[in-house]
Each structure stands twice: as structure tokens, then as C-alpha cells.
Short mmCIF file of C-alpha atoms in Angstrom, two decimals:
data_model
loop_
_atom_site.label_atom_id
_atom_site.label_comp_id
_atom_site.label_asym_id
_atom_site.label_seq_id
_atom_site.Cartn_x
_atom_site.Cartn_y
_atom_site.Cartn_z
CA ALA A 1 26.83 -0.89 -8.21
CA GLU A 2 28.15 -2.64 -11.25
CA GLY A 3 26.90 -6.07 -10.39
CA GLU A 4 26.64 -7.49 -6.89
CA ALA A 5 26.18 -5.28 -3.82
CA PRO A 6 25.13 -6.04 -0.24
CA LEU A 7 22.42 -3.34 -0.18
CA LEU A 8 19.59 -2.72 -2.62
CA PHE A 9 17.40 0.34 -2.04
CA VAL A 10 14.02 0.17 -3.77
CA GLY A 11 11.76 3.17 -4.41
CA ILE A 12 8.52 3.55 -6.33
CA ASN A 13 9.60 5.28 -9.54
CA PRO A 14 11.89 8.03 -10.82
CA ARG A 15 10.35 11.47 -10.33
CA ARG A 16 10.47 14.26 -12.87
CA LEU A 17 10.50 17.43 -10.83
CA PRO A 18 10.54 20.85 -12.50
CA GLY A 19 13.36 23.25 -11.65
CA ASN A 20 11.25 25.20 -9.17
CA ARG A 21 11.53 22.21 -6.80
CA TYR A 22 14.70 21.62 -4.80
CA PRO A 23 16.76 21.38 -7.09
CA GLY A 24 14.49 19.80 -9.71
CA ASN A 25 15.65 17.04 -12.02
CA GLN A 26 13.74 17.56 -15.27
CA ASP A 27 17.00 18.57 -16.98
CA LEU A 28 18.65 15.36 -15.78
CA HIS A 29 15.78 13.23 -17.14
CA ASP A 30 15.86 15.06 -20.45
CA ARG A 31 19.63 14.51 -20.75
CA LEU A 32 19.34 10.82 -19.85
CA MET A 33 16.68 10.23 -22.50
CA LYS A 34 18.91 11.79 -25.18
CA SER A 35 22.23 10.14 -24.32
CA LYS A 36 23.01 6.46 -23.81
CA SER A 37 26.38 7.37 -22.29
CA ALA A 38 24.76 9.75 -19.77
CA PHE A 39 22.33 6.97 -18.84
CA ALA A 40 25.17 4.44 -18.49
CA ASN A 41 27.16 6.88 -16.35
CA LEU A 42 24.20 7.46 -14.02
CA ALA A 43 23.79 3.69 -13.70
CA GLN A 44 27.35 3.75 -12.30
CA ASN A 45 26.45 6.67 -9.97
CA TRP A 46 28.05 9.42 -12.07
CA ASN A 47 26.28 12.59 -13.20
CA GLY A 48 28.70 14.69 -15.18
CA GLY A 49 31.91 14.72 -13.18
CA ASN A 50 30.24 14.12 -9.80
CA ARG A 51 28.80 11.17 -7.94
CA TYR A 52 25.01 11.29 -8.10
CA ILE A 53 24.45 9.67 -4.69
CA ALA A 54 27.05 10.97 -2.25
CA PRO A 55 27.20 12.78 1.09
CA GLY A 56 25.40 16.11 0.69
CA CYS A 57 24.25 15.31 -2.87
CA ALA A 58 21.76 17.64 -4.53
CA GLU A 59 18.85 15.17 -4.33
CA LYS A 60 18.03 15.11 -0.62
CA PHE A 61 15.92 12.01 -1.23
CA TYR A 62 19.18 10.01 -1.29
CA HIS A 63 20.64 11.41 1.96
CA PRO A 64 19.14 8.66 4.20
CA GLN A 65 20.38 5.98 1.80
CA MET A 66 23.89 7.43 1.79
CA LYS A 67 23.79 7.63 5.58
CA VAL A 68 23.03 3.89 5.81
CA VAL A 69 25.98 3.14 3.51
CA GLN A 70 28.27 5.30 5.65
CA LEU A 71 27.04 3.78 8.92
CA LEU A 72 27.68 0.26 7.67
CA PHE A 73 30.83 0.77 5.58
CA GLY A 74 32.50 3.91 6.96
CA LYS A 75 32.25 7.65 6.42
CA ASP A 76 34.38 7.50 3.26
CA ALA A 77 32.32 4.69 1.68
CA LYS A 78 31.23 5.19 -1.92
CA PHE A 79 27.57 4.37 -2.56
CA GLU A 80 28.24 2.45 -5.76
CA LYS A 81 30.78 0.15 -4.06
CA HIS A 82 28.26 -1.13 -1.50
CA ALA A 83 24.76 -0.44 -2.79
CA ALA A 84 22.44 -0.13 -5.73
CA ALA A 85 19.19 1.78 -6.09
CA THR A 86 16.26 0.76 -8.24
CA GLU A 87 12.53 1.34 -8.58
CA LEU A 88 9.39 -0.79 -8.81
CA PHE A 89 8.38 1.25 -11.88
CA PHE A 90 10.91 2.53 -14.40
CA CYS A 91 8.62 5.21 -15.85
CA ALA A 92 9.41 8.73 -14.61
CA THR A 93 6.42 10.77 -13.41
CA PRO A 94 5.94 13.94 -11.34
CA HIS A 95 4.41 11.83 -8.53
CA ALA A 96 3.38 8.26 -7.73
CA LYS A 97 -0.38 8.85 -7.74
CA ASN A 98 -2.41 6.17 -9.52
CA LEU A 99 0.51 3.75 -9.93
CA PRO A 100 -0.59 0.21 -8.98
CA ILE A 101 2.29 -0.15 -6.52
CA GLU A 102 1.22 -3.19 -4.54
CA GLU A 103 0.35 -5.09 -7.72
CA SER A 104 3.14 -3.61 -9.88
CA PRO A 105 3.17 -5.24 -13.33
CA CYS A 106 6.45 -3.42 -14.07
CA ALA A 107 8.13 -4.84 -10.95
CA ASP A 108 6.71 -8.27 -11.68
CA LEU A 109 8.45 -8.10 -15.08
CA TYR A 110 11.76 -6.43 -14.24
CA PHE A 111 12.62 -6.56 -10.53
CA GLU A 112 13.73 -10.18 -10.72
CA ARG A 113 16.50 -9.27 -13.18
CA VAL A 114 17.79 -6.47 -10.95
CA PHE A 115 17.59 -8.64 -7.82
CA LEU A 116 19.52 -11.49 -9.41
CA LYS A 117 22.18 -9.16 -10.84
CA VAL A 118 22.73 -7.28 -7.55
CA ARG A 119 22.24 -10.35 -5.30
CA PRO A 120 21.76 -8.17 -2.21
CA ILE A 121 21.96 -9.31 1.38
CA VAL A 122 19.39 -6.68 2.38
CA VAL A 123 16.64 -4.97 0.38
CA LEU A 124 15.68 -1.63 1.93
CA CYS A 125 12.25 -0.33 0.92
CA VAL A 126 12.24 3.45 0.71
CA TRP A 127 8.42 3.68 1.05
CA GLN A 128 5.81 1.66 2.99
CA SER A 129 4.01 0.91 -0.27
CA VAL A 130 7.20 -0.71 -1.63
CA LEU A 131 7.39 -2.86 1.51
CA ARG A 132 3.75 -3.91 0.95
CA TYR A 133 4.61 -4.96 -2.61
CA PHE A 134 7.35 -7.27 -1.30
CA GLN A 135 5.18 -8.52 1.57
CA ARG A 136 2.58 -9.62 -0.98
CA ARG A 137 5.19 -11.17 -3.23
CA ALA A 138 6.85 -13.09 -0.35
CA GLY A 139 3.59 -14.00 1.42
CA ALA A 140 4.80 -12.09 4.48
CA LEU A 141 1.85 -9.78 5.10
CA ASN A 142 2.30 -7.19 7.86
CA GLN A 143 5.92 -8.17 8.49
CA ASN A 144 8.96 -5.90 8.45
CA GLY A 145 12.05 -8.04 8.26
CA PHE A 146 11.38 -11.15 6.16
CA LEU A 147 13.18 -13.20 3.52
CA LEU A 148 12.44 -12.70 -0.15
CA THR A 149 13.64 -15.53 -2.38
CA ILE A 150 13.85 -15.17 -6.16
CA GLY A 151 15.68 -17.54 -8.46
CA GLY A 152 17.39 -19.33 -5.58
CA HIS A 153 18.76 -16.11 -4.00
CA SER A 154 17.37 -14.80 -0.71
CA ALA A 155 17.62 -11.37 0.90
CA LEU A 156 16.24 -9.77 4.03
CA VAL A 157 13.59 -7.15 3.21
CA MET A 158 13.08 -4.19 5.54
CA HIS A 159 11.51 -0.75 5.47
CA LEU A 160 13.92 2.19 5.61
CA PRO A 161 12.30 4.77 7.90
CA ARG A 162 12.58 8.35 6.65
#
């Protein structure tokens, strides 16, 4: 989304997967780090001439997120018109091992900006560990479905089952 969107999907961090994984995204990460315009295009959900998150997109990780958008806004809904995706950590790694997810210093520094720009109605946590981060931050331990308030804006936080 370019600004406000009703849905905000939150993952742990971008993954750098070599090409021997389905389909791998190391080339994408390399391209994004070399080109500000490629990075800006991806922020608007464009990768080359195609939508990055779309029905049947190459990264299967995004299929459940796209399905939620379609269920709520119709089968022809465009992800970027109704949703945004972000991460607790902005550093790309091959996996999330050893990242201090529940006490994320990166999220503590940057999530607020994203949240207040998107102003979501619902925050959908892609992983349980992401939900635990928000539970700690909102003082809502062991709850799924609670309000998170930052800078005067509130959103419902829920776990997105896989």
C-alpha cells in the first residue's frame, strides 16, 4: 500500500533464499540492494512488470495473505490496494534463528513509523513469535485478538494461521 490500508501483515524478517529453494529470492535481494527504483517498485508491490504479491505468485509464503485479501475484498482485489506487508526486522537472513523476536530492538525502533503510516484496522501476525512480540508490547499476554495502540491509533492484532 502507498499509505493507509485496512490490513497490515507482519512477518519476522525478509529471507534470502538461494535459487535451489522454491524459487529462491537471492537474485531479488541483490537487485533491490543495487537499485533504489527496484526497491521503490517492490514497496508498491511491483517486481519487474508483475505484481509481487498476487494470486499464484512465485513466493508461496504470500499465498495465505493474498487469500485473506481476496476473501475480504473480492477475487479481483489487488493486494496493494487493501494491504501492506512489513517485518519486525528489516535485515534479510537465510532464516530467523537467533533473532531476538519477542524483544525486537529493530521493531521497537521502526514498527511505529510503519503502523502510523499504514493506520491498519487489523494487524495479522504471520508467525506466533510475531504475535508474542505484540502481546508483550500491548500487555496482552496469551491473547489472540487484542487492541494495539500506538501514537493514538489502535488496531486489532491477530495471528494468521498457516
